[in-house]
Amino acid sequence: MKFIRQIIESFLFAWQALRSNLLRTTLSLLGVSVGIFAMVAVFTLVDSLERNVRQSMNAFGGNVLYIQKWPWLFEPDFPWWKYFQWPYPKYSEYKFLYDNLETAAVVAIVDFRGNVTVKNGSNSMQVQIQGSSFEYNQITEIEIENGRYFSQQEVAGARDIAIIGAEIAETLFPETDPLGKDFKLSGRKFRVVGVQKKKGKTLVDFGGDADKKCIIPYGTFAKMFQSRWADPDIVVKGFDRDEGLVELEAEVTGLMRAKRGLRPTDDTNFSINRPEALSKAVGGVFGVLTVAGGIISLFSMLIGGFGIANIMFVSVKERTNLIGIQKSLGAKNYFILSQFLFEAVILSLIGGLVGVVLVYLFSFVPVGTLEIVLTPGNILLGLGVSTAIGVISGIVPALMASRLDPVIAIRAK
């Protein structure tokens, strides 16, 4: 009860200090507000960017390995020019893995071509074409809003059918249900069997923009686009019991080396890429951004801390006579100390709240395709740092006030 009374009294003293010299207090609190705004805004932007990137990385699928020519992360000690000598994965290698892998739950193959024109009458647009084997929807979910996915017979027969993105459907078939209708892809007629659920724009699109993607059977894709050059990705999904996909990676490495006729002394000439490795690299980059943003905002918070300390020193000087009266009536040192310390914390919290509110208002400002979300964690961080600034800035003035001699303090003018 006594503690609550002290908080109420400290709040009243802080409010009185705020009202007694509004301009001085506002300018002093401005530093805290700017510092907390800078810190919370930086962390919110970094968190929003990281969330956007990680959501885009979901297109890679989970618990999977990608067999490709190029590594996603280059090894620092490996001669980079050797990568150019490595062959691209082949469909025959996919079939070999499909028939022989025992530690894989799913084996799929996929390839892409960008900036391909699709038409329906006078309507046309540039899209990304994705050729996929039947199993690819088990690697990463292809959300069908209208229609269906390919059947195994359709993929095996390399039928001229397609699953189109939402934006393709809106452009080629405005105000019309595209299901079962035909459109032309590179002059060839395709039938729509499915329309993907609209994803909307994201800042980073790993695997391409799903709304502008046209998925066709891999055999059809190979006949149309791989006559001169093919660079498919072989994707294998492991079992949950294989922690870290250690067994799967070892078996894939052995089978691929055997398929390519590599001797035990020969270097491996393919890359096995892991989405989680890319995720760690992304996390490291955003970790550096977070630290850099924290250091930059620290300078603003230091200015705010000096402002709070200045208010408290002035407050102690103005209320020296009152402190003497309180002590002569029996007030203990800790009561005087806590009174000024609470006042410093409350003043700092007011500045911090202003900074957090400004970030919240800033989150409604459109920043391209990036969705900015102020999380509860960043709100608590801002208020926690505000509290720390108040304690650090107010501790010295509060100690000075608590140690005043009551006789000398009463005589002060």
Coordinates of N, CA and C in Angstrom, one line a residue, residues 78-210:
F78 N 37.4 -22.9 -51.6 CA 37.2 -23.7 -52.8 C 37.5 -22.8 -54.0
P79 N 38.3 -23.3 -55.0 CA 38.6 -22.5 -56.2 C 37.3 -22.2 -57.0
W80 N 36.8 -20.9 -57.0 CA 35.5 -20.6 -57.6 C 35.4 -21.0 -59.1
W81 N 36.5 -21.0 -59.8 CA 36.5 -21.3 -61.2 C 36.1 -22.7 -61.5
K82 N 36.3 -23.6 -60.6 CA 35.9 -25.0 -60.8 C 34.4 -25.2 -60.9
Y83 N 33.6 -24.3 -60.3 CA 32.2 -24.4 -60.4 C 31.7 -24.4 -61.9
F84 N 32.4 -23.6 -62.7 CA 32.0 -23.5 -64.1 C 32.2 -24.8 -64.8
Q85 N 33.1 -25.6 -64.4 CA 33.4 -26.9 -65.0 C 32.4 -28.0 -64.7
W86 N 31.6 -27.7 -63.6 CA 30.6 -28.8 -63.2 C 29.4 -28.9 -64.2
P87 N 28.9 -30.1 -64.4 CA 27.8 -30.2 -65.3 C 26.5 -29.8 -64.6
Y88 N 25.5 -29.5 -65.4 CA 24.1 -29.2 -64.8 C 23.5 -30.6 -64.5
P89 N 22.6 -30.6 -63.5 CA 21.8 -31.8 -63.2 C 21.0 -32.2 -64.5
K90 N 20.8 -33.5 -64.6 CA 20.0 -34.1 -65.8 C 18.8 -34.8 -65.3
Y91 N 17.9 -34.9 -66.3 CA 16.6 -35.7 -66.0 C 17.0 -37.2 -65.7
S92 N 18.0 -37.7 -66.3 CA 18.4 -39.1 -66.1 C 18.9 -39.3 -64.6
E93 N 19.5 -38.2 -64.1 CA 20.0 -38.3 -62.7 C 18.8 -38.3 -61.8
Y94 N 17.8 -37.5 -62.1 CA 16.6 -37.4 -61.3 C 15.9 -38.8 -61.3
K95 N 15.8 -39.4 -62.4 CA 15.2 -40.8 -62.5 C 16.0 -41.8 -61.7
F96 N 17.3 -41.7 -61.8 CA 18.2 -42.6 -61.0 C 18.0 -42.5 -59.5
L97 N 17.9 -41.2 -59.1 CA 17.7 -41.0 -57.6 C 16.3 -41.4 -57.3
Y98 N 15.3 -41.2 -58.1 CA 13.9 -41.5 -57.9 C 13.8 -43.1 -57.7
D99 N 14.6 -43.8 -58.5 CA 14.5 -45.3 -58.5 C 15.3 -45.9 -57.3
N100 N 16.3 -45.2 -56.9 CA 17.3 -45.8 -56.0 C 17.4 -45.3 -54.6
L101 N 16.9 -44.1 -54.4 CA 17.0 -43.5 -53.0 C 16.1 -44.2 -52.0
E102 N 16.6 -44.6 -50.9 CA 15.9 -45.3 -49.9 C 15.6 -44.4 -48.7
T103 N 16.3 -43.3 -48.5 CA 16.2 -42.5 -47.3 C 15.4 -41.2 -47.7
A104 N 14.8 -41.2 -48.9 CA 14.0 -40.0 -49.3 C 12.5 -40.3 -49.3
A105 N 11.7 -39.4 -48.8 CA 10.3 -39.5 -48.8 C 9.7 -39.1 -50.2
V106 N 10.3 -38.1 -50.8 CA 9.9 -37.6 -52.1 C 11.1 -37.2 -52.9
V107 N 11.1 -37.4 -54.2 CA 12.1 -37.0 -55.1 C 11.4 -36.3 -56.3
A108 N 11.8 -35.0 -56.6 CA 11.1 -34.3 -57.6 C 12.1 -33.5 -58.5
I109 N 11.7 -33.0 -59.6 CA 12.5 -32.2 -60.5 C 11.7 -31.0 -60.9
V110 N 12.4 -29.9 -61.0 CA 11.7 -28.6 -61.4 C 12.6 -27.8 -62.2
D111 N 12.1 -27.0 -63.1 CA 12.9 -26.0 -63.9 C 12.1 -24.8 -64.2
F112 N 12.7 -23.7 -64.5 CA 12.0 -22.4 -64.7 C 12.5 -21.7 -65.9
R113 N 11.6 -20.9 -66.5 CA 11.9 -20.0 -67.6 C 11.2 -18.7 -67.3
G114 N 11.9 -17.6 -67.4 CA 11.2 -16.3 -67.1 C 10.9 -15.5 -68.4
N115 N 10.0 -14.5 -68.2 CA 9.6 -13.6 -69.3 C 9.1 -14.4 -70.6
V116 N 8.2 -15.3 -70.3 CA 7.5 -16.0 -71.4 C 6.2 -15.4 -71.6
T117 N 5.7 -15.2 -72.8 CA 4.5 -14.5 -73.1 C 3.3 -15.6 -73.2
V118 N 2.3 -15.3 -72.5 CA 1.0 -16.1 -72.5 C -0.1 -15.1 -73.1
K119 N -1.0 -15.7 -73.9 CA -2.0 -14.9 -74.6 C -3.4 -15.6 -74.5
N120 N -4.4 -14.8 -74.5 CA -5.8 -15.2 -74.7 C -6.5 -14.1 -75.4
G121 N -6.6 -14.3 -76.7 CA -7.2 -13.2 -77.5 C -6.3 -12.0 -77.5
S122 N -6.8 -10.9 -77.2 CA -6.0 -9.6 -77.1 C -5.3 -9.4 -75.8
N123 N -5.6 -10.3 -74.8 CA -5.0 -10.2 -73.5 C -3.7 -11.0 -73.5
S124 N -2.6 -10.4 -73.0 CA -1.3 -11.1 -72.9 C -0.5 -10.5 -71.7
M125 N 0.5 -11.3 -71.3 CA 1.4 -10.8 -70.2 C 2.6 -11.7 -70.2
Q126 N 3.7 -11.1 -69.6 CA 4.9 -11.9 -69.4 C 4.8 -12.6 -68.0
V127 N 5.2 -13.9 -68.1 CA 5.1 -14.7 -66.9 C 6.3 -15.6 -66.7
Q128 N 6.4 -16.2 -65.5 CA 7.4 -17.2 -65.3 C 6.8 -18.6 -65.5
I129 N 7.5 -19.5 -66.3 CA 7.0 -20.8 -66.5 C 7.8 -21.8 -65.6
Q130 N 7.0 -22.6 -64.9 CA 7.7 -23.6 -64.0 C 7.2 -25.0 -64.5
G131 N 8.2 -25.8 -64.8 CA 8.0 -27.2 -65.2 C 8.2 -28.1 -64.0
S132 N 7.2 -28.9 -63.6 CA 7.4 -29.7 -62.4 C 7.0 -31.1 -62.6
S133 N 7.7 -32.0 -61.9 CA 7.2 -33.4 -61.9 C 6.0 -33.5 -60.9
F134 N 5.3 -34.6 -61.0 CA 4.1 -34.8 -60.2 C 4.3 -34.7 -58.7
E135 N 5.5 -35.0 -58.2 CA 5.7 -35.0 -56.8 C 6.0 -33.7 -56.2
Y136 N 6.2 -32.6 -57.1 CA 6.7 -31.3 -56.6 C 5.7 -30.7 -55.5
N137 N 4.4 -31.0 -55.6 CA 3.5 -30.4 -54.7 C 3.6 -31.0 -53.3
Q138 N 4.4 -32.1 -53.2 CA 4.7 -32.6 -51.9 C 6.0 -32.0 -51.3
I139 N 6.8 -31.3 -52.1 CA 7.9 -30.6 -51.6 C 7.5 -29.3 -51.0
T140 N 6.7 -28.5 -51.7 CA 6.2 -27.2 -51.2 C 4.7 -27.2 -51.6
E141 N 3.9 -26.7 -50.8 CA 2.4 -26.7 -51.0 C 2.1 -25.7 -52.1
I142 N 1.4 -26.2 -53.2 CA 0.8 -25.4 -54.2 C -0.7 -25.2 -53.9
E143 N -1.0 -24.0 -53.4 CA -2.4 -23.8 -53.0 C -3.3 -23.5 -54.1
I144 N -4.2 -24.5 -54.4 CA -5.1 -24.3 -55.5 C -6.5 -23.8 -55.0
E145 N -6.9 -22.6 -55.5 CA -8.1 -22.0 -55.1 C -9.3 -22.5 -55.9
N146 N -9.0 -22.7 -57.2 CA -10.1 -23.2 -58.1 C -9.5 -24.2 -59.0
G147 N -10.1 -25.4 -59.1 CA -9.6 -26.5 -59.9 C -8.9 -27.5 -59.1
R148 N -7.8 -28.0 -59.7 CA -7.1 -29.2 -59.1 C -5.6 -29.1 -59.6
Y149 N -4.8 -30.0 -58.9 CA -3.5 -30.3 -59.3 C -3.4 -31.3 -60.5
F150 N -2.2 -31.5 -61.1 CA -2.1 -32.4 -62.1 C -2.3 -33.9 -61.6
S151 N -2.8 -34.7 -62.5 CA -2.8 -36.2 -62.1 C -1.4 -36.8 -62.6
Q152 N -1.1 -37.9 -62.0 CA 0.2 -38.6 -62.4 C 0.2 -39.0 -63.9
Q153 N -1.0 -39.4 -64.4 CA -1.0 -39.7 -65.8 C -0.8 -38.5 -66.7
E154 N -1.3 -37.4 -66.3 CA -1.2 -36.1 -67.1 C 0.3 -35.7 -67.2
V155 N 1.0 -35.8 -66.0 CA 2.4 -35.5 -66.0 C 3.2 -36.5 -66.8
A156 N 2.9 -37.8 -66.6 CA 3.7 -38.8 -67.4 C 3.4 -38.7 -68.9
G157 N 2.3 -38.2 -69.3 CA 2.0 -38.1 -70.7 C 2.3 -36.7 -71.3
A158 N 2.9 -35.8 -70.4 CA 3.4 -34.5 -70.9 C 2.2 -33.8 -71.6
R159 N 1.1 -33.7 -70.9 CA -0.1 -33.0 -71.5 C 0.1 -31.5 -71.5
D160 N -0.6 -30.9 -72.4 CA -0.6 -29.4 -72.5 C -1.7 -28.8 -71.6
I161 N -1.4 -28.9 -70.3 CA -2.3 -28.3 -69.3 C -1.5 -27.4 -68.3
A162 N -2.1 -26.6 -67.6 CA -1.4 -25.6 -66.8 C -2.2 -25.3 -65.5
I163 N -1.4 -24.9 -64.5 CA -2.0 -24.3 -63.3 C -1.4 -22.9 -63.3
I164 N -2.3 -21.9 -63.3 CA -1.9 -20.5 -63.5 C -2.1 -19.7 -62.2
G165 N -1.3 -18.7 -62.0 CA -1.4 -17.8 -60.9 C -2.6 -16.9 -61.0
A166 N -2.9 -16.3 -59.8 CA -4.1 -15.5 -59.8 C -4.1 -14.3 -60.7
E167 N -2.9 -13.6 -60.8 CA -2.8 -12.5 -61.6 C -2.9 -12.8 -63.1
I168 N -2.4 -14.0 -63.5 CA -2.5 -14.5 -64.9 C -4.0 -14.7 -65.2
A169 N -4.7 -15.3 -64.2 CA -6.1 -15.6 -64.4 C -6.9 -14.3 -64.6
E170 N -6.6 -13.2 -63.8 CA -7.3 -12.0 -63.9 C -7.0 -11.2 -65.2
T171 N -5.7 -11.4 -65.7 CA -5.3 -10.7 -66.9 C -5.9 -11.4 -68.2
L172 N -5.7 -12.7 -68.3 CA -6.1 -13.4 -69.5 C -7.6 -13.7 -69.5
F173 N -8.2 -13.9 -68.4 CA -9.7 -14.2 -68.3 C -10.4 -13.2 -67.4
P174 N -10.4 -11.9 -67.8 CA -11.1 -10.9 -66.9 C -12.6 -11.2 -66.8
E175 N -13.1 -11.2 -65.5 CA -14.5 -11.4 -65.2 C -15.0 -12.8 -65.8
T176 N -14.1 -13.7 -65.9 CA -14.5 -15.1 -66.5 C -13.8 -16.2 -65.7
D177 N -14.5 -17.2 -65.5 CA -13.9 -18.4 -64.8 C -12.9 -19.0 -65.8
P178 N -11.6 -19.1 -65.5 CA -10.7 -19.6 -66.4 C -10.6 -21.1 -66.5
L179 N -11.2 -21.8 -65.5 CA -11.1 -23.2 -65.4 C -11.7 -23.9 -66.7
G180 N -10.9 -24.8 -67.3 CA -11.3 -25.5 -68.5 C -11.1 -24.7 -69.8
K181 N -10.7 -23.5 -69.7 CA -10.5 -22.7 -70.9 C -9.0 -22.7 -71.4
D182 N -8.8 -22.4 -72.7 CA -7.5 -22.5 -73.3 C -6.9 -21.1 -73.4
F183 N -5.5 -21.1 -73.4 CA -4.7 -19.9 -73.7 C -3.5 -20.4 -74.4
K184 N -2.7 -19.5 -75.0 CA -1.6 -19.8 -75.7 C -0.3 -19.5 -75.0
L185 N 0.6 -20.4 -75.0 CA 1.9 -20.3 -74.3 C 3.0 -20.5 -75.4
S186 N 3.7 -19.5 -75.7 CA 4.7 -19.6 -76.8 C 4.1 -20.2 -78.1
G187 N 2.9 -19.7 -78.4 CA 2.2 -20.2 -79.6 C 1.5 -21.6 -79.5
R188 N 1.6 -22.2 -78.3 CA 1.0 -23.5 -78.1 C -0.2 -23.4 -77.2
K189 N -1.2 -24.2 -77.5 CA -2.5 -24.1 -76.8 C -2.4 -25.0 -75.5
F190 N -2.7 -24.3 -74.4 CA -2.8 -25.0 -73.1 C -4.1 -24.9 -72.4
R191 N -4.5 -25.8 -71.7 CA -5.8 -25.8 -71.0 C -5.6 -25.6 -69.5
V192 N -6.4 -24.7 -68.9 CA -6.3 -24.4 -67.4 C -7.0 -25.5 -66.6
V193 N -6.3 -26.1 -65.7 CA -6.9 -27.1 -64.9 C -6.9 -26.6 -63.4
G194 N -6.2 -25.5 -63.1 CA -6.2 -25.0 -61.7 C -5.7 -23.6 -61.7
V195 N -6.2 -22.9 -60.7 CA -5.8 -21.5 -60.4 C -5.3 -21.4 -59.0
Q196 N -4.1 -20.9 -58.8 CA -3.5 -20.8 -57.5 C -4.2 -19.7 -56.7
K197 N -4.1 -19.9 -55.4 CA -4.6 -18.9 -54.4 C -3.8 -17.6 -54.5
K198 N -4.4 -16.5 -54.5 CA -3.6 -15.2 -54.6 C -2.7 -15.0 -53.4
K199 N -1.4 -14.8 -53.7 CA -0.5 -14.6 -52.6 C -0.2 -13.1 -52.3
G200 N -0.4 -12.3 -53.3 CA 0.0 -10.9 -53.1 C 1.5 -10.7 -53.3
K201 N 1.9 -9.4 -53.3 CA 3.3 -9.0 -53.5 C 4.1 -9.1 -52.3
T202 N 5.3 -9.6 -52.4 CA 6.2 -9.6 -51.3 C 7.5 -8.9 -51.7
L203 N 8.3 -8.5 -50.7 CA 9.5 -7.7 -51.0 C 10.5 -8.6 -51.8
V204 N 10.6 -9.9 -51.4 CA 11.6 -10.8 -52.0 C 10.8 -12.0 -52.4
D205 N 10.9 -12.5 -53.6 CA 10.2 -13.6 -54.1 C 11.2 -14.8 -54.5
F206 N 11.5 -15.6 -53.5 CA 12.3 -16.8 -53.8 C 11.4 -17.8 -54.6
G207 N 11.9 -18.2 -55.7 CA 11.2 -19.1 -56.6 C 10.2 -18.4 -57.5
G208 N 10.2 -17.0 -57.5 CA 9.3 -16.3 -58.4 C 8.0 -15.9 -57.7
D209 N 7.3 -15.0 -58.4 CA 6.0 -14.5 -57.9 C 4.9 -15.5 -58.3
A210 N 4.3 -16.1 -57.2 CA 3.3 -17.2 -57.5 C 2.1 -16.7 -58.2

